[in-house]
Short mmCIF file of C-alpha atoms in Angstrom, two decimals:
data_model
loop_
_atom_site.label_atom_id
_atom_site.label_comp_id
_atom_site.label_asym_id
_atom_site.label_seq_id
_atom_site.Cartn_x
_atom_site.Cartn_y
_atom_site.Cartn_z
CA MET I 1 64.35 50.28 25.60
CA PRO I 2 67.60 49.65 23.72
CA SER I 3 68.28 45.97 23.35
CA GLU I 4 71.66 44.48 22.64
CA ALA I 5 72.11 42.00 19.85
CA PRO I 6 71.74 38.44 21.14
CA THR I 7 74.98 36.57 21.66
CA SER I 8 75.51 33.28 19.92
CA ARG I 9 75.02 31.57 23.27
CA GLN I 10 71.61 33.16 23.68
CA ARG I 11 70.66 32.31 20.15
CA ARG I 12 71.77 28.75 20.74
CA ASP I 13 69.72 28.50 23.97
CA PHE I 14 66.69 29.91 22.25
CA LEU I 15 66.90 27.48 19.35
CA THR I 16 67.48 24.41 21.54
CA GLY I 17 64.57 25.51 23.73
CA LEU I 18 62.39 25.82 20.68
CA ALA I 19 63.47 22.43 19.39
CA LYS I 20 62.78 20.86 22.79
CA THR I 21 59.29 22.27 22.94
CA ALA I 22 58.52 21.33 19.36
CA ALA I 23 59.74 17.78 19.97
CA SER I 24 57.67 17.44 23.16
CA VAL I 25 54.54 18.77 21.51
CA GLY I 26 55.18 16.52 18.53
CA LEU I 27 55.39 13.51 20.82
CA ILE I 28 52.15 14.50 22.54
CA GLY I 29 50.57 14.86 19.12
CA LEU I 30 51.80 11.45 18.04
CA GLY I 31 50.40 9.87 21.20
CA LEU I 32 47.07 11.65 20.86
CA GLY I 33 46.79 10.77 17.20
CA LEU I 34 47.53 7.10 17.73
CA TYR I 35 45.20 6.92 20.73
CA SER I 36 42.41 8.55 18.77
CA GLN I 37 42.82 6.05 15.96
CA ARG I 38 42.20 3.25 18.45
CA ALA I 39 39.51 5.05 20.39
CA SER I 40 37.51 6.10 17.36
CA SER I 41 36.28 2.68 16.25
CA LEU I 42 32.60 2.07 16.72
CA PRO I 43 31.55 -1.46 17.70
CA ALA I 44 28.86 -3.07 15.54
CA TRP I 45 26.38 -3.26 18.41
CA ALA I 46 26.27 0.50 18.86
CA LEU I 47 24.18 2.39 16.32
CA ARG I 48 24.28 6.08 15.45
CA PRO I 49 21.23 8.39 15.51
CA PRO I 50 19.31 8.92 12.25
CA GLY I 51 21.09 11.00 9.65
CA ALA I 52 24.55 10.21 11.03
CA ARG I 53 27.23 10.65 8.39
CA PRO I 54 29.49 7.69 7.59
CA GLU I 55 31.48 6.80 10.69
CA ASP I 56 34.81 8.35 9.69
CA ASP I 57 33.16 11.67 8.84
CA PHE I 58 30.97 11.48 11.90
CA ASP I 59 33.96 11.12 14.19
CA GLY I 60 35.56 14.22 12.75
CA THR I 61 32.41 16.34 12.67
CA CYS I 62 30.52 15.53 15.88
CA ILE I 63 31.46 17.99 18.64
CA ARG I 64 30.13 15.72 21.42
CA CYS I 65 27.68 18.26 22.81
CA GLY I 66 24.82 15.90 23.65
CA LEU I 67 22.08 18.06 22.11
CA CYS I 68 20.71 15.15 20.07
CA VAL I 69 20.60 13.02 23.20
CA ARG I 70 18.74 15.70 25.13
CA ASP I 71 16.28 16.40 22.32
CA CYS I 72 15.30 12.75 21.87
CA PRO I 73 11.79 12.58 23.34
CA PHE I 74 12.21 8.87 24.05
CA ASP I 75 15.58 9.06 25.82
CA MET I 76 16.93 6.18 23.78
CA LEU I 77 20.15 7.95 22.78
CA HIS I 78 23.19 7.95 25.06
CA LEU I 79 26.53 9.77 25.11
CA ALA I 80 29.47 7.40 25.30
CA ARG I 81 31.57 7.68 28.43
CA LEU I 82 35.31 7.33 28.67
CA GLY I 83 36.12 3.65 29.09
CA GLN I 84 33.29 2.41 26.90
CA ASP I 85 34.20 0.85 23.55
CA ILE I 86 32.47 3.74 21.80
CA PRO I 87 34.21 7.01 20.86
CA THR I 88 33.96 9.13 24.01
CA GLY I 89 31.22 11.73 24.03
CA THR I 90 29.53 10.60 20.83
CA PRO I 91 25.84 9.63 20.69
CA TYR I 92 24.74 6.04 20.17
CA PHE I 93 21.92 3.67 20.88
CA ILE I 94 21.66 -0.03 21.44
CA ALA I 95 18.82 -1.56 19.47
CA ARG I 96 18.18 -4.37 21.93
CA GLU I 97 17.73 -1.87 24.78
CA ALA I 98 15.67 0.73 22.96
CA GLY I 99 15.37 1.34 19.25
CA CYS I 100 14.70 4.60 17.47
CA GLU I 101 11.03 5.58 17.52
CA MET I 102 11.36 7.32 14.15
CA CYS I 103 9.86 10.70 15.08
CA GLU I 104 8.44 12.38 12.00
CA ASP I 105 10.07 15.73 12.83
CA ILE I 106 13.46 14.09 13.65
CA PRO I 107 14.34 16.36 16.62
CA CYS I 108 17.78 14.82 17.12
CA VAL I 109 18.91 15.84 13.64
CA LYS I 110 17.45 19.34 14.01
CA ALA I 111 19.32 19.77 17.31
CA CYS I 112 22.72 18.95 15.83
CA PRO I 113 24.85 22.12 15.53
CA THR I 114 27.10 20.46 12.97
CA GLN I 115 26.31 18.26 10.03
CA ALA I 116 27.39 15.15 11.93
CA LEU I 117 23.69 14.36 11.76
CA ASP I 118 22.90 15.33 8.19
CA HIS I 119 20.27 18.06 8.14
CA SER I 120 19.25 17.08 4.63
CA LEU I 121 17.47 14.10 6.16
CA THR I 122 13.89 15.35 6.36
CA ASP I 123 11.95 12.11 5.88
CA ILE I 124 12.70 9.71 8.71
CA ASN I 125 11.82 6.80 6.40
CA ASP I 126 15.00 7.61 4.47
CA ALA I 127 17.13 7.17 7.60
CA ASP I 128 19.89 4.59 7.51
CA MET I 129 20.99 3.69 11.01
CA GLY I 130 21.78 0.12 10.10
CA LEU I 131 20.17 -2.93 8.58
CA ALA I 132 18.12 -5.65 10.24
CA ILE I 133 18.97 -9.27 9.58
CA VAL I 134 17.30 -12.44 10.75
CA SER I 135 20.66 -13.55 12.00
CA ASP I 136 19.72 -16.88 13.56
CA GLN I 137 17.12 -18.92 11.74
CA GLN I 138 17.68 -21.83 14.11
CA ALA I 139 16.72 -19.72 17.08
CA CYS I 140 13.84 -17.78 15.49
CA ILE I 141 10.71 -19.67 16.45
CA ALA I 142 8.96 -18.74 13.22
CA PHE I 143 11.33 -21.14 11.48
CA HIS I 144 10.07 -23.89 13.75
CA GLY I 145 6.50 -23.36 12.62
CA LEU I 146 5.42 -21.30 15.62
CA ARG I 147 3.41 -18.18 14.96
CA CYS I 148 5.45 -15.20 16.07
CA ASP I 149 5.24 -12.01 14.07
CA VAL I 150 6.42 -9.56 16.73
CA CYS I 151 9.18 -8.07 14.58
CA PHE I 152 6.79 -7.70 11.67
CA GLU I 153 4.15 -6.09 13.85
CA ILE I 154 6.44 -3.56 15.48
CA CYS I 155 8.28 -2.52 12.31
CA PRO I 156 7.47 1.16 11.65
CA ILE I 157 7.86 0.73 7.88
CA ARG I 158 4.93 -1.61 8.00
CA GLU I 159 4.77 -4.41 5.45
CA GLU I 160 7.66 -2.91 3.54
CA ALA I 161 10.85 -3.27 5.60
CA ILE I 162 9.79 -6.60 7.08
CA THR I 163 7.28 -8.83 5.35
CA LEU I 164 5.95 -12.24 6.31
CA GLU I 165 6.49 -14.96 3.75
CA TYR I 166 4.48 -18.12 3.74
CA ARG I 167 6.30 -21.40 3.31
CA PRO I 168 4.16 -24.52 3.25
CA SER I 169 5.41 -27.53 5.09
CA ALA I 170 8.17 -29.26 3.22
CA GLY I 171 7.06 -32.76 4.17
CA ALA I 172 4.36 -34.78 5.86
CA GLY I 173 3.93 -33.91 9.55
CA GLY I 174 5.86 -30.65 9.25
CA HIS I 175 4.53 -27.21 10.08
CA ASP I 176 3.73 -24.52 7.58
CA LEU I 177 6.07 -21.60 8.20
CA VAL I 178 5.38 -17.87 8.28
CA ILE I 179 8.79 -16.30 8.37
CA PRO I 180 10.02 -12.70 8.61
CA VAL I 181 11.94 -11.34 5.64
CA VAL I 182 13.86 -8.07 5.81
CA HIS I 183 13.99 -5.83 2.74
CA PRO I 184 17.26 -3.92 2.78
CA ASP I 185 16.01 -1.17 0.50
CA ARG I 186 13.28 -0.18 2.98
CA CYS I 187 14.83 -1.03 6.37
CA THR I 188 16.05 2.08 8.25
CA GLY I 189 17.85 0.15 10.99
CA CYS I 190 15.70 1.70 13.71
CA GLY I 191 16.18 -1.42 15.81
CA LYS I 192 12.60 -1.83 17.00
CA CYS I 193 12.53 -5.43 15.70
CA GLU I 194 15.64 -6.37 17.67
CA GLU I 195 14.27 -4.60 20.73
CA ALA I 196 10.96 -6.47 20.45
CA CYS I 197 12.23 -9.98 19.61
CA ILE I 198 10.75 -12.27 22.23
CA LEU I 199 13.78 -14.54 22.49
CA GLU I 200 16.30 -14.41 25.32
CA GLU I 201 18.85 -13.32 22.73
CA ALA I 202 17.34 -11.63 19.69
CA ALA I 203 17.30 -13.71 16.50
CA ILE I 204 16.86 -10.56 14.43
CA LYS I 205 19.61 -7.99 14.84
CA VAL I 206 20.44 -4.57 13.50
CA LEU I 207 24.03 -4.06 12.39
CA PRO I 208 25.82 -1.38 10.39
CA ARG I 209 24.71 -1.76 6.82
CA HIS I 210 28.21 -2.09 5.38
CA LEU I 211 28.76 -5.24 7.46
CA LEU I 212 25.74 -6.96 5.95
CA GLN I 213 24.91 -5.73 2.54
CA GLY I 214 26.47 -7.13 -0.57
CA ALA I 215 27.14 -5.34 -3.82
CA LEU I 216 27.00 -6.92 -7.21
CA GLY I 217 29.65 -4.89 -8.98
CA ALA I 218 29.21 -2.96 -12.19
CA HIS I 219 30.91 -5.59 -14.34
CA TYR I 220 28.19 -8.13 -13.67
CA PRO I 221 24.80 -6.66 -14.53
CA LEU I 222 21.71 -8.78 -14.16
CA VAL I 223 20.76 -9.13 -17.79
CA TRP I 224 17.02 -9.30 -17.31
CA ASN I 225 16.98 -6.15 -15.15
CA ALA I 226 18.91 -4.29 -17.82
CA GLN I 227 16.54 -5.53 -20.48
CA GLN I 228 13.55 -4.46 -18.42
CA ARG I 229 15.01 -0.98 -18.18
CA GLU I 230 15.49 -0.98 -21.92
CA GLY I 231 11.78 -1.54 -22.37
CA GLY I 232 10.89 -5.15 -21.81
CA ALA I 233 12.41 -8.58 -22.00
CA SER I 234 13.71 -9.81 -25.30
CA VAL I 235 13.57 -13.35 -24.09
CA ALA I 236 10.44 -14.90 -22.68
CA LEU I 237 11.26 -15.77 -19.08
CA ASP I 238 9.85 -18.75 -17.31
CA ALA I 239 7.45 -18.22 -14.43
CA ALA I 240 10.05 -18.34 -11.67
CA HIS I 241 12.22 -15.65 -13.18
CA ARG I 242 9.36 -13.32 -13.98
CA THR I 243 8.41 -12.87 -10.33
CA THR I 244 10.16 -11.20 -7.43
CA PRO I 245 12.66 -13.29 -5.48
CA ALA I 246 10.24 -13.68 -2.57
CA THR I 247 7.35 -14.98 -4.64
CA ALA I 248 9.77 -17.05 -6.64
CA LEU I 249 10.82 -18.72 -3.43
CA ARG I 250 7.22 -19.45 -2.61
CA THR I 251 6.56 -20.78 -6.09
CA LEU I 252 9.61 -23.00 -6.03
CA SER I 253 8.88 -24.47 -2.64
CA SER I 254 5.20 -25.15 -3.36
CA PRO I 255 4.80 -26.85 -6.72
CA THR I 256 1.04 -27.16 -6.13
CA THR I 257 0.32 -23.45 -6.44
CA MET T 1 51.01 33.61 50.93
CA THR T 2 48.73 32.20 53.56
CA GLY T 3 50.07 33.72 56.76
CA PRO T 4 48.63 36.72 58.53
CA LEU T 5 48.87 40.05 56.84
CA LEU T 6 52.06 42.01 57.01
CA PRO T 7 52.27 44.33 60.00
CA SER T 8 52.44 47.36 57.74
CA ALA T 9 49.11 46.52 56.13
CA PRO T 10 45.98 48.45 57.06
CA PRO T 11 43.33 46.65 59.13
CA ALA T 12 42.26 43.40 57.45
CA LYS T 13 39.23 43.61 55.25
CA PRO T 14 36.27 41.49 56.32
CA TRP T 15 36.18 37.99 54.83
CA LEU T 16 33.24 38.75 52.62
CA LYS T 17 34.94 41.74 51.09
CA ARG T 18 38.07 39.72 50.43
CA HIS T 19 36.06 37.05 48.63
CA ARG T 20 33.27 38.93 46.89
CA TRP T 21 34.58 38.33 43.36
CA LEU T 22 35.35 34.72 44.18
CA LEU T 23 31.81 34.17 45.50
CA LEU T 24 30.33 35.82 42.41
CA ARG T 25 32.44 33.61 40.17
CA ARG T 26 31.47 30.43 41.99
CA PHE T 27 27.85 31.50 41.88
CA ASN T 28 28.18 32.02 38.14
CA GLN T 29 30.04 28.75 37.50
CA LEU T 30 27.71 26.66 39.63
CA GLY T 31 24.64 28.47 38.35
CA ILE T 32 25.57 27.68 34.76
CA LEU T 33 26.17 24.07 35.71
CA ALA T 34 22.81 23.94 37.47
CA MET T 35 21.02 25.28 34.42
CA PHE T 36 22.44 22.38 32.43
CA ILE T 37 21.87 19.72 35.04
CA LEU T 38 18.49 20.68 36.49
CA PRO T 39 16.26 20.64 33.38
CA PRO T 40 16.19 16.84 33.05
CA VAL T 41 15.34 16.65 36.75
CA PHE T 42 12.47 19.12 36.57
CA GLY T 43 11.32 18.02 33.13
CA GLY T 44 11.79 21.48 31.70
CA SER T 45 14.33 22.53 29.15
CA LEU T 46 16.07 25.68 30.28
CA VAL T 47 19.44 24.82 28.77
CA THR T 48 20.23 21.59 26.95
CA GLY T 49 23.50 20.19 25.68
CA THR T 50 26.87 21.01 27.20
CA LEU T 51 29.36 23.85 27.03
CA SER T 52 30.48 22.30 23.75
CA SER T 53 27.17 23.36 22.27
CA SER T 54 23.96 24.27 24.00
CA MET T 55 20.45 25.52 23.37
CA THR T 56 18.82 27.88 25.86
CA LEU T 57 15.04 28.08 26.06
CA ASP T 58 14.82 26.58 22.56
CA ILE T 59 15.93 29.89 21.08
CA LEU T 60 19.53 30.78 22.00
CA PRO T 61 22.22 28.53 20.50
CA LEU T 62 25.74 28.75 21.90
CA THR T 63 28.65 26.77 20.49
CA ASP T 64 32.31 26.55 21.45
CA PRO T 65 34.19 28.18 18.56
CA LEU T 66 37.28 26.00 19.03
CA LEU T 67 35.22 22.82 18.77
CA LEU T 68 33.35 24.04 15.73
CA THR T 69 36.63 25.02 14.11
CA GLN T 70 38.00 21.52 14.69
CA SER T 71 34.84 20.07 13.21
CA MET T 72 35.26 22.23 10.12
CA LEU T 73 38.98 21.47 9.84
CA SER T 74 38.20 17.77 9.69
CA GLY T 75 35.91 18.41 6.78
CA GLY T 76 32.45 19.05 8.20
CA TRP T 77 30.38 22.10 7.42
CA PRO T 78 28.35 23.18 10.46
CA ALA T 79 24.61 23.66 10.64
CA LEU T 80 23.11 27.13 10.98
CA THR T 81 22.64 26.84 14.76
CA GLY T 82 26.30 25.93 15.08
CA ILE T 83 27.48 28.96 13.10
CA VAL T 84 25.14 31.37 14.92
CA GLY T 85 26.06 29.82 18.28
CA ALA T 86 29.79 30.10 17.71
CA GLY T 87 29.36 33.66 16.43
CA LEU T 88 27.52 34.69 19.58
CA VAL T 89 30.18 33.14 21.80
CA LEU T 90 32.91 34.85 19.79
CA MET T 91 31.24 38.24 20.14
CA PHE T 92 30.58 37.78 23.85
CA TYR T 93 34.18 36.96 24.72
CA ALA T 94 35.62 39.42 22.21
CA VAL T 95 33.88 42.13 24.23
CA LEU T 96 34.31 40.86 27.78
CA GLY T 97 37.76 39.33 27.45
CA GLY T 98 38.33 35.77 26.34
CA ARG T 99 39.66 34.28 29.51
CA VAL T 100 36.61 35.42 31.38
CA PHE T 101 35.45 32.00 30.19
CA CYS T 102 38.23 30.37 32.20
CA SER T 103 37.55 32.06 35.52
CA TRP T 104 33.81 32.66 35.34
CA VAL T 105 32.42 29.71 33.36
CA CYS T 106 34.81 26.79 32.98
CA PRO T 107 34.17 24.09 35.62
CA VAL T 108 37.81 22.95 35.53
CA ASN T 109 38.72 26.29 37.08
CA MET T 110 37.06 25.23 40.33
CA LEU T 111 39.22 22.13 40.39
CA THR T 112 42.50 23.91 39.63
CA ASP T 113 41.66 26.77 42.01
CA PHE T 114 41.16 24.12 44.66
CA ALA T 115 44.57 22.65 43.85
CA ALA T 116 46.13 26.12 44.10
CA TRP T 117 44.36 26.76 47.42
CA LEU T 118 45.64 23.44 48.77
CA ARG T 119 49.12 24.34 47.61
CA ARG T 120 48.97 27.58 49.59
CA ARG T 121 47.47 25.84 52.60
CA LEU T 122 49.99 23.02 52.63
CA GLY T 123 52.85 25.36 51.88
CA LEU T 124 53.83 23.45 48.74
CA ARG T 125 56.11 25.94 47.10
CA SER T 126 58.22 23.69 44.91
CA GLY T 127 57.26 22.69 41.45
CA ALA T 128 58.56 22.02 37.99
CA ARG T 129 58.98 24.98 35.70
CA LEU T 130 57.17 24.93 32.44
CA SER T 131 56.83 27.48 29.70
CA ARG T 132 53.49 29.26 29.73
CA SER T 133 53.66 29.41 25.96
CA LEU T 134 53.21 25.65 25.74
CA ARG T 135 49.44 26.21 25.51
CA TRP T 136 49.91 27.95 22.18
CA TRP T 137 51.83 25.01 20.86
CA LEU T 138 49.06 22.71 22.08
CA LEU T 139 46.43 24.93 20.49
CA GLY T 140 48.30 24.57 17.22
CA LEU T 141 48.37 20.82 17.71
CA VAL T 142 44.64 20.71 18.50
CA LEU T 143 43.93 22.50 15.24
CA LEU T 144 46.45 20.51 13.22
CA LEU T 145 45.33 17.03 14.26
CA PRO T 146 41.82 17.20 12.70
CA VAL T 147 43.40 18.27 9.42
CA VAL T 148 45.85 15.38 9.47
CA THR T 149 43.66 12.61 10.88
CA GLY T 150 40.14 13.72 10.01
CA ALA T 151 39.15 12.99 13.61
CA MET T 152 38.40 15.36 16.47
CA VAL T 153 41.40 14.10 18.37
CA TRP T 154 41.43 16.64 21.20
CA GLU T 155 37.96 15.62 22.34
CA TYR T 156 39.29 12.20 23.32
CA VAL T 157 41.16 13.80 26.22
CA ASN T 158 39.92 17.39 26.65
CA PRO T 159 39.46 17.82 30.44
CA VAL T 160 37.16 20.83 29.94
CA SER T 161 34.49 18.96 28.03
CA MET T 162 35.19 15.75 29.98
CA LEU T 163 34.25 17.47 33.24
CA HIS T 164 31.23 19.33 31.97
CA ARG T 165 29.89 16.40 29.99
CA GLY T 166 30.66 14.09 32.89
CA LEU T 167 28.61 16.16 35.32
CA ILE T 168 25.63 16.11 32.97
CA PHE T 169 25.85 12.76 31.19
CA GLY T 170 28.04 10.68 33.49
CA PHE T 171 31.80 10.35 33.77
CA GLY T 172 32.80 6.80 33.03
CA TYR T 173 36.57 6.91 33.53
CA ALA T 174 36.73 10.59 32.64
CA TRP T 175 37.26 11.40 36.31
CA LEU T 176 40.73 9.90 35.94
CA ILE T 177 41.68 12.65 33.52
CA LEU T 178 40.40 15.26 35.97
CA ALA T 179 42.20 13.61 38.86
CA ALA T 180 45.34 13.77 36.74
CA VAL T 181 44.84 17.50 36.12
CA PHE T 182 44.28 18.08 39.85
CA LEU T 183 47.32 16.13 40.98
CA TYR T 184 49.45 17.67 38.26
CA ASP T 185 48.48 21.15 39.48
CA LEU T 186 48.89 20.22 43.12
CA LEU T 187 52.15 18.30 43.03
CA ILE T 188 53.97 18.92 39.78
CA VAL T 189 53.45 22.35 38.24
CA PRO T 190 51.70 25.17 40.13
CA ARG T 191 48.76 26.40 38.02
CA GLY T 192 50.01 23.78 35.59
CA TRP T 193 46.90 23.09 33.58
CA CYS T 194 45.01 26.36 33.21
CA GLY T 195 48.11 28.54 33.32
CA HIS T 196 50.45 26.57 31.09
CA LEU T 197 48.83 23.89 28.98
CA CYS T 198 45.11 24.34 28.32
CA PRO T 199 44.60 25.07 24.60
CA VAL T 200 40.95 25.92 25.22
CA GLY T 201 42.02 28.79 27.45
CA ALA T 202 44.62 29.85 24.90
CA CYS T 203 41.94 29.96 22.23
CA TYR T 204 39.71 32.12 24.39
CA ALA T 205 42.66 34.36 25.20
CA ALA T 206 43.14 34.94 21.48
CA ILE T 207 39.41 35.59 21.01
CA GLY T 208 39.45 38.31 23.66
CA ALA T 209 42.74 39.89 22.64
CA ALA T 210 41.15 43.23 21.82
CA ALA T 211 38.52 43.28 24.55
CA PRO T 212 38.03 46.67 26.23
CA VAL T 213 37.75 45.27 29.77
CA HIS T 214 40.87 45.18 31.92
CA ILE T 215 42.07 45.02 35.47
CA THR T 216 44.20 48.00 36.32
CA ALA T 217 46.67 48.74 39.12
CA LEU T 218 45.40 52.29 39.20
CA ARG T 219 46.61 53.06 42.76
CA ARG T 220 49.95 51.33 42.31
CA ASP T 221 51.70 54.05 44.28
CA GLN T 222 49.92 52.61 47.33
CA CYS T 223 51.50 49.17 46.87
CA ASP T 224 53.44 47.98 49.91
CA ASP T 225 54.92 44.89 48.22
CA CYS T 226 52.97 42.46 50.39
CA MET T 227 52.80 40.03 47.40
CA ASP T 228 49.22 38.99 48.16
CA CYS T 229 48.17 39.62 44.57
CA PHE T 230 51.10 37.67 43.13
CA SER T 231 50.42 34.65 45.32
CA ILE T 232 46.70 34.54 44.55
CA CYS T 233 46.90 35.29 40.81
CA PRO T 234 46.59 32.32 38.43
CA GLU T 235 48.74 34.18 35.88
CA PRO T 236 51.05 36.25 38.11
CA GLN T 237 53.34 37.22 35.24
CA VAL T 238 50.63 39.61 33.98
CA ILE T 239 50.73 41.79 37.11
CA LYS T 240 54.32 42.94 37.28
CA PRO T 241 54.52 45.15 34.15
CA ALA T 242 51.44 47.08 35.26
CA LEU T 243 52.10 47.21 38.99
CA LYS T 244 55.81 47.95 38.84
CA GLY T 245 55.96 49.72 35.49
CA ALA T 246 55.75 53.29 36.78
CA ALA T 247 59.55 53.61 36.87
CA VAL T 248 59.84 52.89 33.15
CA GLY T 249 56.84 54.99 32.23
CA ARG T 250 54.46 52.11 31.59
CA GLY T 251 50.77 52.50 32.38
CA PRO T 252 48.90 50.68 35.15
CA ILE T 253 46.54 48.61 33.00
CA ILE T 254 47.00 44.86 32.86
CA ASP T 255 46.67 44.28 29.14
CA SER T 256 48.05 40.75 28.87
CA ILE T 257 45.59 38.43 27.13
CA ASP T 258 46.50 35.82 29.76
CA CYS T 259 44.67 37.77 32.50
CA THR T 260 41.50 35.83 33.33
CA LYS T 261 39.77 38.81 35.00
CA CYS T 262 39.05 36.66 38.00
CA GLY T 263 39.24 39.75 40.19
CA ARG T 264 41.14 38.07 42.99
CA CYS T 265 43.94 40.66 42.99
CA VAL T 266 41.30 43.36 43.37
CA GLU T 267 39.77 41.81 46.46
CA VAL T 268 42.83 40.46 48.28
CA CYS T 269 44.66 43.80 48.16
CA ASP T 270 44.33 45.60 51.45
CA ARG T 271 45.44 48.85 49.89
CA GLU T 272 42.85 48.72 47.12
CA VAL T 273 45.50 49.07 44.45
CA PHE T 274 43.49 47.33 41.76
CA GLY T 275 40.34 48.26 39.93
CA LEU T 276 38.52 47.77 36.67
CA ALA T 277 39.34 49.72 33.52
CA LEU T 278 36.97 49.99 30.60
CA GLY T 279 37.95 51.18 27.19
CA ARG T 280 40.84 50.78 24.82
CA VAL T 281 44.39 50.53 26.07
CA ARG T 282 47.37 52.09 24.42
CA SER T 283 50.43 49.94 23.86
CA ASP T 284 52.19 51.67 26.78
CA GLY T 285 49.57 50.41 29.23
CA PHE T 286 47.71 53.68 29.67
CA GLY T 287 44.03 53.91 28.85
CA ALA T 288 42.37 56.67 26.89
CA ALA T 289 38.94 56.04 28.34
CA PRO T 290 37.67 56.81 31.86
CA THR T 291 38.68 54.36 34.53
CA VAL T 292 36.20 52.80 36.88
CA GLY T 293 37.37 52.18 40.41
#
């Protein structure tokens, strides 16, 4: 079909139409982008499944399919619904309601069609869903001298992620204490301790690791650690410094032993 | 057009014959939904996941290519099941026609078809005009946003996954988005969502651009201009070139990638103008391969 050359009027209409559409779509994009920035923040009380990449990456990678949720044999994972404070459609769990049971074959990670749950995680003990902290020593009854070791007993990384430390009574008439201590290098953040805590409101909680854990900074090395790596201490340390922090605490607080 | 058939039309086809494709589609759409929803009820695992990504009988992975692309554009490399799953979906729709997803699988289609049916029933003929090419702009936006923000922005509002995920995992407030789509289709723009805006449908249209399955107006000389096909078609602009193209020497095959192959034009036509064409189509709308009635 022969077509006539467009008049300047037609060209003008076409270009303004194009500009209109582009502007509208741009506005939609701006709105969507800003909304997503707000909607993509994960509250500290919601934890990701094992192997989840750092939150920013996770939000971009997870396609919200729910396969991990379906493949969890313990049904402790949920998909966030629109209106919740959690990015819509993404998987999460709440430690206090049901923690991760740390399946050896990690079916949730295997089910993930993306790398939102990192498939290089093959040993569940290397998982990092968060970090437990005895967040309220006033509430924890172990700090009142009562014998409660529920969090210690239920911890799947037994005697490594949570240990019980003995603290003799500080004064006459006091109780000896057996208190739970979390070891950040072994804790996977599975949440079983928080789930099991017998208190009305758990005194041990699992939170995203970056909210809890400190970092020393490269400019301030611990001299004695460096010297140990070099092949032994050059200075003879006193008894308290030679031991681990936990035993040091025990030694310091019980001069008799 | 909801009124009785034009006087010139041949005797009305029985209801079942006028709705056979529609019933098949609903059976397919609801059946797929049931396969996702029933396993948790019966304790089995026929299909798990959602349309975003699923696993059938622990062996067949299927993944939405658009979603996986967004995931990759925001910097994530997919797992093997994701790549295989997206590849299978791509091949399936590349062969059958991309928008077969829209009319035979997508649950939103049932909602927007309902809005269109209500429109016909209530005689709502007015509506805002909107360019049908907007969906391509939105598709571009959907692909651009993960690159810019590193987040899968579209999934915060995507009605397609909102509905499917909602039916399986619970809606929350997601039903509001679907109510918005329904009301928008009913009151503002006819066929507004699926026919003008949905970037998921646009993506599937592109996937199936070269598919060898088409609807054809093979008996177009029989057409009595009753307009039944135009009023039922979700993408009526695709019909005219094929149905009325004889005068300018254009072939009868509907080769627009917008055609969803819903088959409604085939079944509503009392003169049996439409049929199915298999095989490649030349650019003038004629097919080289045999045509199936």
